[in-house]
Coordinates of C-alpha atoms in Angstrom, one line a residue:
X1147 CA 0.0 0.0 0.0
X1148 CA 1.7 3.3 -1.1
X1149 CA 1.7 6.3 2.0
X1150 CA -0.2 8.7 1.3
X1151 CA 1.3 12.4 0.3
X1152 CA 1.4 14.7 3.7
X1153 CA 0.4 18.3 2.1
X1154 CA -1.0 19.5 5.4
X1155 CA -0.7 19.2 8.9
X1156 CA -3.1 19.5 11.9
X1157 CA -1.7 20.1 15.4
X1158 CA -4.4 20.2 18.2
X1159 CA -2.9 21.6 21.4
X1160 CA -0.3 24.7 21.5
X1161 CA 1.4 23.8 24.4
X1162 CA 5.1 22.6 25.6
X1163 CA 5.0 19.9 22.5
X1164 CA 2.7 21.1 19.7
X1165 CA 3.8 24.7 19.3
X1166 CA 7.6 23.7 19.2
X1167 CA 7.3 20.8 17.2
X1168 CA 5.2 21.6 14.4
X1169 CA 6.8 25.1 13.9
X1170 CA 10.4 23.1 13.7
X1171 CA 8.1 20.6 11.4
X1172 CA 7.0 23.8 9.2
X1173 CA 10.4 25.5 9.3
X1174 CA 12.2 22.1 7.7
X1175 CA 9.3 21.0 5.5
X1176 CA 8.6 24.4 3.4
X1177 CA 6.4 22.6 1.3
X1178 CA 3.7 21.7 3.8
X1179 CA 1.4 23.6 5.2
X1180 CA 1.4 23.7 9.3
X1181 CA -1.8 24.7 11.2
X1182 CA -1.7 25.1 15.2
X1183 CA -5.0 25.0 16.6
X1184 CA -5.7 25.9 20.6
X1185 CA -9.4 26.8 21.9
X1186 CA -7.6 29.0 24.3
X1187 CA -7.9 32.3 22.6
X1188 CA -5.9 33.8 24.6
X1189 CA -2.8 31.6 24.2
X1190 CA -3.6 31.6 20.3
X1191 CA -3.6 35.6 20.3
X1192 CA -0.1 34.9 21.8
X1193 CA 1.2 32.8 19.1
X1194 CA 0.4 35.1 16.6
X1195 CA 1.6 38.5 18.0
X1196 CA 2.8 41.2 16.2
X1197 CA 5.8 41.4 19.0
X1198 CA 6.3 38.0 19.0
X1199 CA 5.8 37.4 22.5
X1200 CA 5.2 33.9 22.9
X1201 CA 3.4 31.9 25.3
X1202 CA 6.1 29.4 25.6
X1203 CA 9.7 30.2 26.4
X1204 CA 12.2 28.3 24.5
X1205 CA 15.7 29.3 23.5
X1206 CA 15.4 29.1 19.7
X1207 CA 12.0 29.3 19.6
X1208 CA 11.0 32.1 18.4
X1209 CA 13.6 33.0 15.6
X1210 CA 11.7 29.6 13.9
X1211 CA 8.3 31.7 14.0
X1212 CA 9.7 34.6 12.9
X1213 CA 10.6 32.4 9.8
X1214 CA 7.3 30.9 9.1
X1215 CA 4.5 32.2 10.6
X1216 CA 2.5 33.8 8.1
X1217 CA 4.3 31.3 5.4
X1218 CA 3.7 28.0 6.0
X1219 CA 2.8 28.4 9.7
X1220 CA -0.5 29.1 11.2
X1221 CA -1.8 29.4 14.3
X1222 CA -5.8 29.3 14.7
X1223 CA -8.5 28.4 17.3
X1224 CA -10.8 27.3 14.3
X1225 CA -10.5 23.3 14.9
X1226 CA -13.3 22.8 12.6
X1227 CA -11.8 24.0 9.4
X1228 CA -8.0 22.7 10.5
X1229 CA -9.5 18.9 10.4
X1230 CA -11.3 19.2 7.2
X1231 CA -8.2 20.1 5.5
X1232 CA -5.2 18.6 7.4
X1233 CA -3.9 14.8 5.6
X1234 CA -2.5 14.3 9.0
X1235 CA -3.5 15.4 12.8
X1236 CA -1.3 15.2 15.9
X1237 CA -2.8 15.1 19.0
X1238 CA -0.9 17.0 21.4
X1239 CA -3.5 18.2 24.2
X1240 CA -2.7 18.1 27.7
X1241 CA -2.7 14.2 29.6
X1242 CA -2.7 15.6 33.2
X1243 CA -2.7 13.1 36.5
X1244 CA -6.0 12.5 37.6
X1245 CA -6.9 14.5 40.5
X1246 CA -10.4 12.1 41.4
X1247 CA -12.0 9.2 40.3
X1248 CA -10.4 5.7 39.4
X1249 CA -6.2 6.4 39.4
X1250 CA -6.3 9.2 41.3
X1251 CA -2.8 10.6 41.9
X1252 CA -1.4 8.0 39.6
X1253 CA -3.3 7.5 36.0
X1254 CA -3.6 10.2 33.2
X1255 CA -6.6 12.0 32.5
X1256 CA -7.3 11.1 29.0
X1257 CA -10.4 13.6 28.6
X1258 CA -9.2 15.6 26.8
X1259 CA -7.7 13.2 24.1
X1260 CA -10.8 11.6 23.8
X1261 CA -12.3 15.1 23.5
X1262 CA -9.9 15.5 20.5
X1263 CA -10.4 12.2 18.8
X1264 CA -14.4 12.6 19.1
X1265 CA -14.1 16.2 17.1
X1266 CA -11.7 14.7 14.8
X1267 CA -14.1 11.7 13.8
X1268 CA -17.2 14.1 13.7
X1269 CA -15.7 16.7 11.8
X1270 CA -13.9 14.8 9.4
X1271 CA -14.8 14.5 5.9
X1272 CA -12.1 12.6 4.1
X1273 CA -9.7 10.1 5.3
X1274 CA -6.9 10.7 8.1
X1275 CA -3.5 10.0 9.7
X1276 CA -4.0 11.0 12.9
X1277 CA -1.1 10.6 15.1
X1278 CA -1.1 10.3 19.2
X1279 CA 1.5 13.1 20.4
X1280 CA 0.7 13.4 23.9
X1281 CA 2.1 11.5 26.4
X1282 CA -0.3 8.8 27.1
X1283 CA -0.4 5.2 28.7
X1284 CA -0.2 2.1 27.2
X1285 CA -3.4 0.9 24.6
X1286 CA -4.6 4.7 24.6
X1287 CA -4.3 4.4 20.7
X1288 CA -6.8 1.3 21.0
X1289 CA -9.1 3.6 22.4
X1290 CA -8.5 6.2 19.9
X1291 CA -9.2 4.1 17.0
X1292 CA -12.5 2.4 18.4
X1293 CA -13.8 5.6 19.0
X1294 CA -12.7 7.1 15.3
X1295 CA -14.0 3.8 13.4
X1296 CA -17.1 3.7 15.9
X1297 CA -18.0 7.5 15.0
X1298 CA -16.7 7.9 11.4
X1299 CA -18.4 8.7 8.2
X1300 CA -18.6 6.6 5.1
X1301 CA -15.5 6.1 3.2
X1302 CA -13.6 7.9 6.1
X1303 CA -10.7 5.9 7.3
X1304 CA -8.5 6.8 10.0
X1305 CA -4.8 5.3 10.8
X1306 CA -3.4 5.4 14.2
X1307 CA 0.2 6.7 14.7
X1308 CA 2.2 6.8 18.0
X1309 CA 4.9 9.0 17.8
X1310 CA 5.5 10.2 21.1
X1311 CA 8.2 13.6 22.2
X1312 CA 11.6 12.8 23.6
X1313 CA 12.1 16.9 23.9
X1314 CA 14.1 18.6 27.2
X1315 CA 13.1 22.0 27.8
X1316 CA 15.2 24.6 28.0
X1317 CA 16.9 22.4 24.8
X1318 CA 13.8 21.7 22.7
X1319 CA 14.8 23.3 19.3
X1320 CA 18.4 21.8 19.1
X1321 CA 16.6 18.3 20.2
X1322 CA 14.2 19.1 17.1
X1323 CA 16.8 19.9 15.0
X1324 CA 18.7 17.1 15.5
X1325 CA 17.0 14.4 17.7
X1326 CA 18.6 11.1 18.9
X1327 CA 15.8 9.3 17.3
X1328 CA 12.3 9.9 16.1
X1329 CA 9.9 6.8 17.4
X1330 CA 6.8 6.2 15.2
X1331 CA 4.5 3.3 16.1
X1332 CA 1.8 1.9 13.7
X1333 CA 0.1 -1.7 13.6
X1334 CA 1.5 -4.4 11.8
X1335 CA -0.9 -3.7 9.0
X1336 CA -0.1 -2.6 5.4
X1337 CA -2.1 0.4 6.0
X1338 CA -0.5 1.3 9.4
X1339 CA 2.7 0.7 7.6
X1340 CA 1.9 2.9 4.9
X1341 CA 0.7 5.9 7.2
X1342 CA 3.8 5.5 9.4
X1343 CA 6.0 5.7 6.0
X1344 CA 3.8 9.2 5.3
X1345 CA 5.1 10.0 9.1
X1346 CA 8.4 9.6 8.3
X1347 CA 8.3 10.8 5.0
X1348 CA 7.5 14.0 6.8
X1349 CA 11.0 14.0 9.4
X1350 CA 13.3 12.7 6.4
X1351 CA 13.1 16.2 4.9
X1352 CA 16.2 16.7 7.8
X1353 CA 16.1 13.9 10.0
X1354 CA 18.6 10.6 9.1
X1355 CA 16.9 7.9 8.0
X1356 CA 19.0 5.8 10.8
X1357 CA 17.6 7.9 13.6
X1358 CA 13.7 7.2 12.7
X1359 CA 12.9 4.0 14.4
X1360 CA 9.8 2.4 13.6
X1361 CA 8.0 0.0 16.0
X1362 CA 4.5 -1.3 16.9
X1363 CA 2.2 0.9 18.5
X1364 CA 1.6 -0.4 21.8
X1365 CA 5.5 -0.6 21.8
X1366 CA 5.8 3.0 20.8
X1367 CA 3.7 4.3 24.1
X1368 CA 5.6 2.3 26.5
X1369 CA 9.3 3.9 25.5
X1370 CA 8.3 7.0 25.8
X1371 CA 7.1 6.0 29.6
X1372 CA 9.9 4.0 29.9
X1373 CA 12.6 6.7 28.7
X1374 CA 11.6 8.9 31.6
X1375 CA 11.0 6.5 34.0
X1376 CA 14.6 5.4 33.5
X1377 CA 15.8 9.0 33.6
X1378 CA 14.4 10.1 36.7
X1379 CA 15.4 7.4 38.1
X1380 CA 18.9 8.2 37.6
X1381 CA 18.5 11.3 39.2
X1382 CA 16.7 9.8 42.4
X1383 CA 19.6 7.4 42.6
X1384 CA 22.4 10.0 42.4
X1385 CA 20.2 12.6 45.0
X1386 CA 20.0 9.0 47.3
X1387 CA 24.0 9.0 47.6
X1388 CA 24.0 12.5 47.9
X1389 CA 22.1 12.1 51.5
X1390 CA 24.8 9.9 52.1
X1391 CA 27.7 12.2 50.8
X1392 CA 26.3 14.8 53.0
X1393 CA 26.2 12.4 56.5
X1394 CA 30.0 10.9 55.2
X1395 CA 32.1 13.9 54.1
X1396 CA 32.1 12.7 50.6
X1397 CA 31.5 15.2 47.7
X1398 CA 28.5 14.2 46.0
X1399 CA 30.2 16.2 42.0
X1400 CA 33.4 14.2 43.2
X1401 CA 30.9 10.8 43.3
X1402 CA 28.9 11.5 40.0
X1403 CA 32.1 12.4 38.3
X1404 CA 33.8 8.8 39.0
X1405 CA 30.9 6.8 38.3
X1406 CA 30.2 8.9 35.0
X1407 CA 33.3 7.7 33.6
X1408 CA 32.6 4.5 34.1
X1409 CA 31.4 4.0 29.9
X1410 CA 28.7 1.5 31.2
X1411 CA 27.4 4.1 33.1
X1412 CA 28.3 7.7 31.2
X1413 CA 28.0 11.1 32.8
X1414 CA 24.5 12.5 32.1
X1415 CA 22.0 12.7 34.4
X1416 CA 24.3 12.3 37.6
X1417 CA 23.7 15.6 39.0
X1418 CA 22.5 15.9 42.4
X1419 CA 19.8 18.5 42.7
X1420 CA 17.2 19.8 45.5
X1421 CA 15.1 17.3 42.8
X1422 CA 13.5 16.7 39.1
X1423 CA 10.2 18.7 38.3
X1424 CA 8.5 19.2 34.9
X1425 CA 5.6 18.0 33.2
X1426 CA 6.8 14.6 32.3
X1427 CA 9.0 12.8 34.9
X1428 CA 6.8 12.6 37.6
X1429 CA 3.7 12.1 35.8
X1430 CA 5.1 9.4 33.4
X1431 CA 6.4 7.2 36.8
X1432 CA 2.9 7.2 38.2
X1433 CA 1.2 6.6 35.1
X1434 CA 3.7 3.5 35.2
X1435 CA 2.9 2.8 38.6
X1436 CA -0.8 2.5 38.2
X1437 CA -0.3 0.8 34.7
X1438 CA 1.4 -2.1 36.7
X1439 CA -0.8 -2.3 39.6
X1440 CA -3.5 -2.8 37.1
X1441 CA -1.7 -5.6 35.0
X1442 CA -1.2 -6.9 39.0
X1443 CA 2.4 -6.0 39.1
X1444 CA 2.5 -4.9 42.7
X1445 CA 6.6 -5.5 42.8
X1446 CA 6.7 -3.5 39.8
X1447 CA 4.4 -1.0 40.9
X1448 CA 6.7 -0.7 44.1
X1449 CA 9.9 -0.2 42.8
X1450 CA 9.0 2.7 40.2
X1451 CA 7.0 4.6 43.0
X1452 CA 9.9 4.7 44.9
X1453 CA 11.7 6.9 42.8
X1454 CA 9.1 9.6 43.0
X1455 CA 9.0 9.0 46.7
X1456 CA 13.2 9.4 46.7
X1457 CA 12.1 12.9 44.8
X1458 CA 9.4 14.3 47.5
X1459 CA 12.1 13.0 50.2
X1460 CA 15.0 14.8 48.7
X1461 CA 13.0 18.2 48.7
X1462 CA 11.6 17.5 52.1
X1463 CA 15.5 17.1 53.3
X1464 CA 16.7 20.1 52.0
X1465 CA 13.8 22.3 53.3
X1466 CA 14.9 20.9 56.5
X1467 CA 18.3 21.5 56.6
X1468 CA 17.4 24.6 55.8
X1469 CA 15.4 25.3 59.0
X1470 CA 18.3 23.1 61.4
X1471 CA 20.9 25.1 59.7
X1472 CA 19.6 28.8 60.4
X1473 CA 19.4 28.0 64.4
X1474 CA 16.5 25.6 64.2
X1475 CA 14.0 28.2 63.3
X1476 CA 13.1 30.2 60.3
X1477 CA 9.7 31.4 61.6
X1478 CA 9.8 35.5 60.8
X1479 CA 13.0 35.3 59.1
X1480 CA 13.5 36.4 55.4
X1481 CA 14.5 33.8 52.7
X1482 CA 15.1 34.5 49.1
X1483 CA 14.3 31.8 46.9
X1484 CA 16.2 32.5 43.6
X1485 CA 14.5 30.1 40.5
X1486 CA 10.6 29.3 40.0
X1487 CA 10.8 27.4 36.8
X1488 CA 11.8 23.5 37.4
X1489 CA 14.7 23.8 35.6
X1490 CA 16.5 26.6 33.9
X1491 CA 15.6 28.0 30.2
X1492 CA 12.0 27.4 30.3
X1493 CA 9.1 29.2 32.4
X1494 CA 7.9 25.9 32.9
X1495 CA 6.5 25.5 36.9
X1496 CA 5.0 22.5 36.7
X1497 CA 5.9 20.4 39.8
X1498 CA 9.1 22.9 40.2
X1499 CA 11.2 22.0 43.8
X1500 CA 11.0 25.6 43.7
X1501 CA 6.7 25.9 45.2
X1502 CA 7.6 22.4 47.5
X1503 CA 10.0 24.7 48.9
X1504 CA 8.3 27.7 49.3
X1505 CA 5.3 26.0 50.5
X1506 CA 7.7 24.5 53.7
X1507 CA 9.1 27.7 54.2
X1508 CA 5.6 29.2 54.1
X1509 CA 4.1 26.6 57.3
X1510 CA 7.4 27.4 59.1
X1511 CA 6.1 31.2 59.0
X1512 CA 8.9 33.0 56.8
X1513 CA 8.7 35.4 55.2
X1514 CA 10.0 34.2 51.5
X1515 CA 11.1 36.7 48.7
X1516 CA 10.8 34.8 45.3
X1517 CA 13.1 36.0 41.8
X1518 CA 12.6 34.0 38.3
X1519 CA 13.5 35.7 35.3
X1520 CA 11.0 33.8 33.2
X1521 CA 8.2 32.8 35.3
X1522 CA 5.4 35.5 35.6
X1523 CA 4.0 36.7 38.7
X1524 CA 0.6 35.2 37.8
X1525 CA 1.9 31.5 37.1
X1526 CA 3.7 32.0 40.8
X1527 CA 0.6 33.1 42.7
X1528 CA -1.5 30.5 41.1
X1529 CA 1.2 28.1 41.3
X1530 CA 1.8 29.2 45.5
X1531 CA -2.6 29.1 45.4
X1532 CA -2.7 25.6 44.0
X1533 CA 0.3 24.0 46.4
X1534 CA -1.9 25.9 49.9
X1535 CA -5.2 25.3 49.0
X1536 CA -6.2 25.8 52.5
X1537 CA -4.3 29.0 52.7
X1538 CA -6.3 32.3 51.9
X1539 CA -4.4 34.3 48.9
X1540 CA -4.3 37.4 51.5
X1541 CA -1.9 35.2 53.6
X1542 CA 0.1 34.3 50.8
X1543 CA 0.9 37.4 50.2
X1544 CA 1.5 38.9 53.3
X1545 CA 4.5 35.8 53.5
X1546 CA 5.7 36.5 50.0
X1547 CA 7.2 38.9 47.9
X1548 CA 7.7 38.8 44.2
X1549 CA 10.6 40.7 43.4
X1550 CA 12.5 42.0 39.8
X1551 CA 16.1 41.6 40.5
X1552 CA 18.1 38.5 42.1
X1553 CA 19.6 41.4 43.9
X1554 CA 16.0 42.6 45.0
X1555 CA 15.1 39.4 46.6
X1556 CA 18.2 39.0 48.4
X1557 CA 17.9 42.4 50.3
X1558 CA 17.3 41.8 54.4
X1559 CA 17.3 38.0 53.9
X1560 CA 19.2 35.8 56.6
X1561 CA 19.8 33.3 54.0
X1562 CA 19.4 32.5 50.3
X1563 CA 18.2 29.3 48.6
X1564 CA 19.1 28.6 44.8
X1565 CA 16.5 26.4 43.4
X1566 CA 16.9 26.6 39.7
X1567 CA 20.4 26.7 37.8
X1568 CA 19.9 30.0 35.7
X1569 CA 23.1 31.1 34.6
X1570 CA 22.5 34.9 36.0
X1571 CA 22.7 33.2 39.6
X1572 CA 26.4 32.3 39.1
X1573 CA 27.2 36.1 37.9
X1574 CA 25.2 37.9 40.4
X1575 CA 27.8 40.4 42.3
X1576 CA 28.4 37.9 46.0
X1577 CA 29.8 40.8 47.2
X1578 CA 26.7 43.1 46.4
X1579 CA 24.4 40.6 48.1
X1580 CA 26.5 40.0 51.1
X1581 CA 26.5 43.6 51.8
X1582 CA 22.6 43.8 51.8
X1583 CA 22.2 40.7 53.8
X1584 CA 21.6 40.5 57.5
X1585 CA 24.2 38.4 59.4
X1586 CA 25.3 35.5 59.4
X1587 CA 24.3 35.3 56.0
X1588 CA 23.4 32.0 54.5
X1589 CA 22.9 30.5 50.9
X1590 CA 21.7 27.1 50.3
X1591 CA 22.7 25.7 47.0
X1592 CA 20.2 23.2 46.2
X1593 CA 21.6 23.3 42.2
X1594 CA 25.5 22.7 42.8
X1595 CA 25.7 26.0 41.2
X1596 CA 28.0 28.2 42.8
X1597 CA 31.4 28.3 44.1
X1598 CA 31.4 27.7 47.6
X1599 CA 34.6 28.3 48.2
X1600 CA 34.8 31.7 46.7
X1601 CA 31.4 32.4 48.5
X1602 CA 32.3 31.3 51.9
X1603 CA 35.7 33.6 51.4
X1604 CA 33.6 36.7 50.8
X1605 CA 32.0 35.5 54.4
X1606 CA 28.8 33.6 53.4
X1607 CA 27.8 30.3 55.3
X1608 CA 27.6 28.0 52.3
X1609 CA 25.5 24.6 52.1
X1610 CA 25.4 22.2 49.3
X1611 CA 23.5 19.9 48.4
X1612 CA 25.3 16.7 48.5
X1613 CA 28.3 17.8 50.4
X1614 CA 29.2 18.8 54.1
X1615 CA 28.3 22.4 54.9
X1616 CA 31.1 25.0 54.8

């Protein structure tokens, strides 16, 4: 069966994945047209700014819309008209955890991929590729087609694709530029072997044909659960030894940089932190815990939930030490918490170290003065809102302060904590802090960021995560 001819594209959702991807897709594919479709105005009206202010931030990012948009690039909330015209339609809308119901805590919520399949199949005029891009547990595609083939019109056929995002943020672009492999899953079938061919069609305009791997679909979902899984994991296991660094004398960079060179082993990913965050780590593990408690794995089950537990643990301990290290008590003191976003180059929150922090510091009654140079002081107050639900928002605020300038929120502060690894933190004037700080003054470096020796020279009490205090 010959693939069919991709002359249009249809992304639903303009988040994290969608936005990036399919305006890399558009920038390296001239020739087809790319349509972003969102039902959130609001983030639409973003895309498509005259001043190009984005709703994602991306290093990379938007020197590819400036490129396209307008060419071969559109960004829309009219679903409708996107589905009647696109040859192929990724689903990339939002798989949250589950917050009630069956899984709570643990499975995805899938609503909103079904909500997208059942538009797609009532909409649809013509026949479809349409291609699962969120991250989603294992079968979802199974459901996708039943409801497609269940709803569908005559001589409408629809093939299911899994081709699920291996993207970091803060590195998304160069990732899409040149990714370490491109997974596409399809069923067995001539015709699920001719859409994925259409798929991949599409990423050979730049991609090497060596680094687009093609699998079965139920295959497909499961590495991209798997990938993550495996990654955090790596990072729980390097922040476990760095407990034990801490209670030894060891040096927790001095640990991570032995094993690394072990070529089993390699370096990446063996950086202790205050812990992972992001939209995909912690969600993906769960989603793999719940998926083996229902195939009655319960030693499975265990083992992977333990790594999200080694997380929460980690940021409990460093909160901690915090409090035992300013005299057993931070109640009405000042700290300044320097990073909101879970992880540097992206104004991504979601389930940042950063609001577990704050959140301890809050109950201990600080007073907490917060600096991102990404994050917007809406997405912290909501973020603050959602992590003290019991908390009124005029308490919230009379404990923190959102400030403009690292320098701002290190004023009158007894100690600062570093909980992202943005590069102005390590060329922010010590000195200039110090001098503004009340004393002793403290900084917690939950990011091995800064020099400690330097620090502690200028007169700073330094602690790091991973090694003995200074």
């Amino acid at each position: 069966m010959a693939p069919l001819k991709v002359n249009k594209i249809l992304c639903i959702g303009a988040g994290y994945v969608g936005g990036p991807t399919c305006a890399v897709i558009a920038l390296k594919c001239p020739h087809i047209t790319v349509t972003i479709v969102d039902l959130n105005q609001a983030r639409i009206d973003a895309w498509n700014s005259a001043d190009f202010a984005l709703p994602i931030y991306e290093p990379g990012l938007e020197d590819v819309v400036r490129q396209c948009r307008g060419r071969n690039l559109f960004f829309s909330t009219d679903v409708d008209k996107g589905i009647r015209e696109a040859d192929l339609i990724f689903v990339s809308v939002n798989t949250p955890t589950k917050k009630s119901g069956v899984g709570a805590g643990f499975a995805a919520d899938l609503n909103y991929v079904e909500l997208a399949t059942r538009q797609i199949a009532a909409v649809a005029t013509s026949s479809k590729i349409v291609v699962e891009k969120s991250t989603v547990p294992c079968r979802t595609a199974e459901s996708m087609r039943t409801i497609l083939e269940a709803n569908s019109k005559p001589n409408c056929r629809f093939d299911i694709l899994s081709n699920p995002e291996f993207l970091a943020e803060g590195t998304a672009i160069s990732d899409l530029f040149s990714p370490d492999r491109v997974l596409i899953g399809s069923l067995q079938t001539p015709e699920g072997k001719a859409a994925c061919a259409s798929l991949a069609g599409v990423y050979a305009n730049w991609v090497p044909e060596n680094r687009i791997l093609t699998v079965g679909l139920w295959s497909s979902e499961l590495s991209k659960l798997a990938a993550n899984a495996m990654l955090a994991q790596r990072i729980s296991s390097v922040n476990a030894l760095s407990a034990i660094c801490e209670a030894t004398g060891a040096n927790i960079d001095e640990v991570a940089h032995a094993v690394g060179y072990d070529s089993r082993v390699g370096p990446k990913f063996l950086k202790a932190s205050v812990g992972f965050g992001g939209s995909c780590f912690q969600k993906d593990i769960l989603n793999l815990v719940y998926l083996s408690e229902s195939l009655h794995l319960p030693e499975v089950a265990a083992y992977w939930r333990q790594v999200v537990e080694m997380n929460e643990y980690q940021k409990r301990r460093f909160s901690k030490r915090v409090v035992d290290t300013l005299f057993n008590t931070i109640t009405g003191k000042r700290i300044a918490v320097l990073g909101f976003a879970f992880k540097a180059d992206t104004g991504d929150t979601r389930e940042s170290a950063a609001i577990t922090l704050i959140r301890d510091f809050q109950s201990e009654r600080a007073f907490v003065n917060i600096y991102d140079p990404q994050v917007s002081e809406t997405q912290i107050w909501s973020d603050l809102a959602e992590a003290s639900p019991t908390v009124p928002a005029e308490t919230i605020k009379k404990q923190v302060k959102i400030c403009g300038s690292a320098l701002e929120a290190c004023r009158d502060a007894e100690a600062v904590v570093i909980a992202t690894e943005w590069k102005e933190f390590k060329e922010i004037d010590w000195k200039e802090v110090y001098q503004h700080m009340k004393k002793p003054a403290f900084v917690f470096d939950g990011r091995l960021l800064v020099d400690a020796a330097a620090l502690t020279a200028i007169g700073f009490k330094v602690t790091t995560i991973g090694r003995p205090s200074l």
